[in-house]
mmCIF file of C-alpha atoms in Angstrom:
data_model
loop_
_atom_site.group_PDB
_atom_site.id
_atom_site.type_symbol
_atom_site.label_atom_id
_atom_site.label_comp_id
_atom_site.label_asym_id
_atom_site.label_seq_id
_atom_site.Cartn_x
_atom_site.Cartn_y
_atom_site.Cartn_z
ATOM 1 C CA MET Q 1 39.081 -19.024 80.621
ATOM 2 C CA THR Q 2 40.405 -19.523 77.093
ATOM 3 C CA GLN Q 3 38.635 -17.216 74.671
ATOM 4 C CA PRO Q 4 37.190 -18.656 71.439
ATOM 5 C CA LEU Q 5 39.532 -18.709 68.458
ATOM 6 C CA ILE Q 6 38.139 -17.224 65.243
ATOM 7 C CA LEU Q 7 39.759 -18.007 61.902
ATOM 8 C CA ILE Q 8 39.178 -15.414 59.175
ATOM 9 C CA ILE Q 9 39.646 -16.628 55.592
ATOM 10 C CA GLU Q 10 39.449 -13.411 53.599
ATOM 11 C CA ASP Q 11 41.613 -11.987 50.794
ATOM 12 C CA GLU Q 12 40.486 -8.338 51.063
ATOM 13 C CA ALA Q 13 43.094 -6.510 53.147
ATOM 14 C CA PRO Q 14 40.793 -3.585 54.114
ATOM 15 C CA LEU Q 15 38.171 -5.991 55.466
ATOM 16 C CA ARG Q 16 40.817 -7.928 57.400
ATOM 17 C CA ARG Q 17 41.975 -4.627 58.922
ATOM 18 C CA PHE Q 18 38.382 -4.048 60.039
ATOM 19 C CA LEU Q 19 37.692 -7.558 61.309
ATOM 20 C CA VAL Q 20 40.834 -8.242 63.328
ATOM 21 C CA PRO Q 21 40.587 -5.289 65.746
ATOM 22 C CA THR Q 22 36.785 -5.563 65.885
ATOM 23 C CA LEU Q 23 36.997 -9.157 67.067
ATOM 24 C CA SER Q 24 40.107 -8.729 69.212
ATOM 25 C CA THR Q 25 38.565 -5.917 71.231
ATOM 26 C CA GLN Q 26 35.687 -8.283 72.078
ATOM 27 C CA GLY Q 27 38.168 -10.695 73.624
ATOM 28 C CA TYR Q 28 38.310 -13.230 70.796
ATOM 29 C CA GLN Q 29 41.550 -14.783 69.628
ATOM 30 C CA VAL Q 30 41.943 -14.201 65.899
ATOM 31 C CA ASP Q 31 43.890 -15.934 63.147
ATOM 32 C CA VAL Q 32 43.909 -14.843 59.511
ATOM 33 C CA ALA Q 33 44.384 -16.495 56.119
ATOM 34 C CA SER Q 34 44.197 -14.785 52.721
ATOM 35 C CA THR Q 35 43.714 -17.910 50.569
ATOM 36 C CA GLY Q 36 41.625 -21.041 50.739
ATOM 37 C CA ALA Q 37 44.649 -23.334 50.990
ATOM 38 C CA GLU Q 38 46.151 -21.302 53.829
ATOM 39 C CA GLY Q 39 42.803 -21.237 55.618
ATOM 40 C CA ILE Q 40 42.337 -24.993 55.408
ATOM 41 C CA ALA Q 41 45.886 -25.538 56.684
ATOM 42 C CA LEU Q 42 45.316 -23.196 59.657
ATOM 43 C CA ALA Q 43 41.977 -24.843 60.415
ATOM 44 C CA ARG Q 44 43.630 -28.263 60.501
ATOM 45 C CA SER Q 45 46.460 -26.967 62.710
ATOM 46 C CA TYR Q 46 44.486 -24.956 65.268
ATOM 47 C CA ASN Q 47 40.891 -26.262 65.060
ATOM 48 C CA PRO Q 48 39.276 -22.812 65.514
ATOM 49 C CA ASP Q 49 35.967 -22.422 67.336
ATOM 50 C CA ILE Q 50 34.395 -20.621 64.362
ATOM 51 C CA ILE Q 51 35.458 -19.780 60.798
ATOM 52 C CA LEU Q 52 34.560 -16.593 58.917
ATOM 53 C CA LEU Q 53 34.855 -17.447 55.231
ATOM 54 C CA ASP Q 54 34.772 -15.325 52.097
ATOM 55 C CA LEU Q 55 33.577 -17.065 48.933
ATOM 56 C CA GLY Q 56 35.657 -15.047 46.446
ATOM 57 C CA LEU Q 57 39.142 -16.310 47.240
ATOM 58 C CA PRO Q 58 42.108 -15.962 44.869
ATOM 59 C CA ASP Q 59 43.052 -19.653 44.702
ATOM 60 C CA CYS Q 60 39.670 -21.383 44.904
ATOM 61 C CA ASP Q 61 35.944 -20.904 45.413
ATOM 62 C CA GLY Q 62 34.906 -20.571 49.050
ATOM 63 C CA LEU Q 63 32.266 -23.260 48.471
ATOM 64 C CA ASP Q 64 35.115 -25.727 47.888
ATOM 65 C CA VAL Q 65 36.560 -24.697 51.252
ATOM 66 C CA VAL Q 66 33.186 -25.344 52.937
ATOM 67 C CA ARG Q 67 33.020 -28.761 51.284
ATOM 68 C CA GLU Q 68 36.528 -29.719 52.409
ATOM 69 C CA LEU Q 69 36.084 -28.418 55.961
ATOM 70 C CA ARG Q 70 32.837 -30.333 56.378
ATOM 71 C CA ASP Q 71 34.643 -33.571 55.579
ATOM 72 C CA TRP Q 72 36.234 -33.473 59.029
ATOM 73 C CA SER Q 73 34.980 -30.495 61.082
ATOM 74 C CA ARG Q 74 31.587 -29.589 62.572
ATOM 75 C CA LYS Q 75 32.756 -26.202 63.889
ATOM 76 C CA PRO Q 76 30.540 -23.254 62.832
ATOM 77 C CA ILE Q 77 31.230 -21.646 59.438
ATOM 78 C CA LEU Q 78 29.902 -18.120 58.879
ATOM 79 C CA ILE Q 79 30.028 -16.992 55.250
ATOM 80 C CA ILE Q 80 30.942 -13.331 54.658
ATOM 81 C CA SER Q 81 30.565 -12.557 50.981
ATOM 82 C CA ALA Q 82 29.631 -9.883 48.468
ATOM 83 C CA ARG Q 83 27.673 -12.502 46.548
ATOM 84 C CA ASN Q 84 24.028 -11.816 47.270
ATOM 85 C CA GLN Q 85 22.321 -14.228 44.907
ATOM 86 C CA GLU Q 86 19.965 -16.788 46.431
ATOM 87 C CA LYS Q 87 21.792 -19.670 44.742
ATOM 88 C CA ASP Q 88 25.063 -18.702 46.432
ATOM 89 C CA LYS Q 89 23.463 -18.493 49.875
ATOM 90 C CA VAL Q 90 21.499 -21.705 49.471
ATOM 91 C CA GLY Q 91 24.511 -23.504 48.017
ATOM 92 C CA ALA Q 92 26.739 -22.570 50.953
ATOM 93 C CA LEU Q 93 24.107 -23.470 53.553
ATOM 94 C CA ASP Q 94 23.291 -26.778 51.860
ATOM 95 C CA LEU Q 95 26.995 -27.666 51.908
ATOM 96 C CA GLY Q 96 27.050 -27.173 55.664
ATOM 97 C CA ALA Q 97 27.771 -23.502 56.331
ATOM 98 C CA ASP Q 98 25.932 -22.295 59.421
ATOM 99 C CA ASP Q 99 25.093 -18.734 58.442
ATOM 100 C CA TYR Q 100 25.564 -16.137 55.708
ATOM 101 C CA LEU Q 101 26.281 -12.410 55.946
ATOM 102 C CA THR Q 102 26.261 -10.291 52.797
ATOM 103 C CA LYS Q 103 28.854 -7.524 52.491
ATOM 104 C CA PRO Q 104 28.772 -4.786 53.535
ATOM 105 C CA PHE Q 105 27.735 -5.607 57.093
ATOM 106 C CA GLY Q 106 28.028 -3.852 60.415
ATOM 107 C CA ALA Q 107 30.119 -4.931 63.387
ATOM 108 C CA ALA Q 108 27.065 -5.322 65.643
ATOM 109 C CA GLU Q 109 25.345 -7.785 63.305
ATOM 110 C CA LEU Q 110 28.557 -9.756 62.763
ATOM 111 C CA LEU Q 111 29.198 -10.049 66.501
ATOM 112 C CA ALA Q 112 25.596 -11.120 67.112
ATOM 113 C CA ARG Q 113 25.852 -13.858 64.466
ATOM 114 C CA ILE Q 114 29.126 -15.074 66.001
ATOM 115 C CA ARG Q 115 27.592 -15.242 69.486
ATOM 116 C CA VAL Q 116 24.634 -17.252 68.174
ATOM 117 C CA ALA Q 117 26.883 -19.694 66.312
ATOM 118 C CA LEU Q 118 29.135 -20.245 69.328
ATOM 119 C CA ARG Q 119 26.166 -20.638 71.657
ATOM 120 C CA HIS Q 120 24.575 -23.180 69.348
ATOM 121 C CA ALA Q 121 27.818 -25.160 69.092
ATOM 122 C CA THR Q 122 28.027 -25.298 72.884
ATOM 123 C CA GLN Q 123 24.410 -26.447 73.231
ATOM 124 C CA VAL Q 124 24.930 -29.207 70.680
ATOM 125 C CA GLY Q 125 27.914 -30.435 72.672
ATOM 126 C CA ARG Q 126 25.834 -30.690 75.824
ATOM 127 C CA GLU Q 127 23.303 -32.997 74.133
ATOM 128 C CA SER Q 128 20.537 -31.875 76.471
ATOM 129 C CA PRO Q 129 17.176 -33.508 75.697
ATOM 130 C CA VAL Q 130 15.326 -30.311 76.660
ATOM 131 C CA LEU Q 131 15.708 -27.186 74.512
ATOM 132 C CA ARG Q 132 14.388 -23.824 75.708
ATOM 133 C CA PHE Q 133 13.982 -20.688 73.619
ATOM 134 C CA GLY Q 134 12.289 -18.050 75.717
ATOM 135 C CA ALA Q 135 8.792 -19.334 76.483
ATOM 136 C CA LEU Q 136 9.126 -22.180 73.961
ATOM 137 C CA CYS Q 137 10.294 -25.549 75.302
ATOM 138 C CA LEU Q 138 10.970 -28.795 73.389
ATOM 139 C CA ASP Q 139 11.606 -32.077 75.165
ATOM 140 C CA LEU Q 140 13.369 -34.127 72.487
ATOM 141 C CA GLU Q 141 13.235 -37.304 74.538
ATOM 142 C CA LYS Q 142 9.500 -37.172 75.263
ATOM 143 C CA ARG Q 143 8.720 -35.394 71.956
ATOM 144 C CA GLU Q 144 6.695 -32.786 73.829
ATOM 145 C CA VAL Q 145 6.328 -29.057 73.162
ATOM 146 C CA ALA Q 146 5.142 -26.352 75.537
ATOM 147 C CA MET Q 147 4.653 -22.595 75.440
ATOM 148 C CA ASP Q 148 4.751 -20.809 78.787
ATOM 149 C CA ALA Q 149 4.592 -24.292 80.376
ATOM 150 C CA VAL Q 150 1.308 -25.021 78.571
ATOM 151 C CA PRO Q 151 1.481 -28.181 76.405
ATOM 152 C CA VAL Q 152 1.110 -27.620 72.657
ATOM 153 C CA LYS Q 153 -0.378 -30.462 70.620
ATOM 154 C CA LEU Q 154 1.431 -30.977 67.310
ATOM 155 C CA THR Q 155 0.991 -33.524 64.541
ATOM 156 C CA PRO Q 156 4.025 -35.772 63.850
ATOM 157 C CA LEU Q 157 5.037 -33.705 60.798
ATOM 158 C CA GLU Q 158 4.631 -30.411 62.665
ATOM 159 C CA TYR Q 159 6.806 -31.754 65.470
ATOM 160 C CA ARG Q 160 9.479 -33.001 63.083
ATOM 161 C CA LEU Q 161 9.588 -29.622 61.361
ATOM 162 C CA LEU Q 162 9.887 -27.757 64.667
ATOM 163 C CA GLU Q 163 12.544 -30.189 65.891
ATOM 164 C CA ALA Q 164 14.559 -29.715 62.686
ATOM 165 C CA LEU Q 165 14.546 -25.959 63.263
ATOM 166 C CA ALA Q 166 15.308 -26.309 66.981
ATOM 167 C CA ARG Q 167 18.354 -28.484 66.307
ATOM 168 C CA ARG Q 168 19.669 -25.587 64.179
ATOM 169 C CA ALA Q 169 18.403 -22.858 66.519
ATOM 170 C CA GLY Q 170 19.682 -19.452 65.500
ATOM 171 C CA LYS Q 171 20.868 -20.747 62.136
ATOM 172 C CA VAL Q 172 19.188 -20.768 58.756
ATOM 173 C CA ALA Q 173 17.708 -24.093 57.647
ATOM 174 C CA THR Q 174 17.275 -24.144 53.875
ATOM 175 C CA HIS Q 175 14.137 -25.362 52.148
ATOM 176 C CA ALA Q 176 16.024 -28.404 50.861
ATOM 177 C CA GLN Q 177 17.385 -29.318 54.289
ATOM 178 C CA LEU Q 178 13.951 -29.111 55.945
ATOM 179 C CA LEU Q 179 12.115 -30.957 53.177
ATOM 180 C CA ASN Q 180 14.654 -33.768 53.166
ATOM 181 C CA GLU Q 181 14.712 -34.078 56.955
ATOM 182 C CA VAL Q 182 10.942 -33.969 57.472
ATOM 183 C CA TRP Q 183 9.472 -35.536 54.316
ATOM 184 C CA GLY Q 184 12.449 -37.423 52.904
ATOM 185 C CA PRO Q 185 12.960 -37.874 49.131
ATOM 186 C CA THR Q 186 9.253 -37.305 48.420
ATOM 187 C CA GLY Q 187 9.569 -33.744 49.687
ATOM 188 C CA GLU Q 188 12.143 -32.628 47.134
ATOM 189 C CA GLY Q 189 11.086 -29.316 45.593
ATOM 190 C CA GLN Q 190 7.757 -29.214 47.476
ATOM 191 C CA THR Q 191 8.313 -25.864 49.154
ATOM 192 C CA HIS Q 192 4.564 -25.341 49.486
ATOM 193 C CA TYR Q 193 4.633 -28.068 52.166
ATOM 194 C CA LEU Q 194 6.781 -25.750 54.256
ATOM 195 C CA ARG Q 195 4.536 -22.734 53.745
ATOM 196 C CA ILE Q 196 1.501 -24.740 54.852
ATOM 197 C CA TYR Q 197 3.076 -26.393 57.892
ATOM 198 C CA MET Q 198 4.941 -23.266 58.976
ATOM 199 C CA GLY Q 199 1.642 -21.392 58.954
ATOM 200 C CA THR Q 200 0.099 -24.051 61.168
ATOM 201 C CA LEU Q 201 3.038 -24.066 63.556
ATOM 202 C CA ARG Q 202 2.907 -20.295 63.874
ATOM 203 C CA ARG Q 203 -0.782 -20.394 64.722
ATOM 204 C CA LYS Q 204 -0.064 -22.934 67.482
ATOM 205 C CA ILE Q 205 3.114 -21.384 68.883
ATOM 206 C CA GLU Q 206 3.417 -17.715 68.105
ATOM 207 C CA PRO Q 207 1.704 -15.165 70.377
ATOM 208 C CA ASP Q 208 0.953 -13.211 67.176
ATOM 209 C CA PRO Q 209 1.263 -15.428 64.070
ATOM 210 C CA THR Q 210 1.211 -12.365 61.796
ATOM 211 C CA ARG Q 211 4.363 -11.050 63.493
ATOM 212 C CA PRO Q 212 6.427 -14.173 64.270
ATOM 213 C CA ARG Q 213 8.699 -14.046 67.284
ATOM 214 C CA TYR Q 214 10.184 -17.553 66.972
ATOM 215 C CA LEU Q 215 9.693 -18.922 63.446
ATOM 216 C CA LEU Q 216 11.310 -16.433 61.085
ATOM 217 C CA THR Q 217 11.292 -16.560 57.293
ATOM 218 C CA GLU Q 218 14.558 -16.153 55.388
ATOM 219 C CA PRO Q 219 13.145 -15.032 52.013
ATOM 220 C CA SER Q 220 13.804 -17.480 49.161
ATOM 221 C CA ILE Q 221 16.235 -19.480 51.348
ATOM 222 C CA GLY Q 222 14.463 -21.123 54.290
ATOM 223 C CA TYR Q 223 13.542 -20.539 57.919
ATOM 224 C CA ARG Q 224 15.274 -19.766 61.196
ATOM 225 C CA LEU Q 225 14.243 -20.437 64.796
ATOM 226 C CA ASN Q 226 15.010 -17.158 66.538
ATOM 227 C CA VAL Q 227 16.885 -17.523 69.819
ATOM 228 C CA ASP Q 228 17.215 -13.816 70.735
#
């Protein structure tokens, strides 16, 4: 079986020296670029299964690389950056990045994020109408939800919100992405909608709504449907 190819776009040599053996010993194929232009060229040539992208590149901003890659590729992009401001994280995710890790990070967390991104990409390719996350099950064709095989009654907006998270399972969905997808243009900036409806969904789905197992909050950024 061909192992997934990971493209690292990172200008810091010490971090590259950490990433390459860490990923190689897990069986991944690894390619490396130290500039945005080189990374885009390698991505076009080899179509990697996932891209690890730094935002502080010497020849361009990593956000420009995300924008250009998303013009033609849907492969997962995992941001690895020292920038820890909310606007940087939200900006990258809104442009189409799949996840964001702030430096410094540990190998275990990085590998877990990579596994989730690759698993999600595979599930999307299968186009299955039924999504299962532990005891939670969504039938996208019938628009039905069940927990432990017991049907859960949701309002249309609650269902649309849960479906939006499920289609990005394991990945962060930003406030803007969820508001636009569920409420359309009228939802712009109305983050209190999300707080209200997420609270309702948790009460209907979570075994303990005060300690969510499935619907996790990403502070100041959005929400994530946990698949672990």
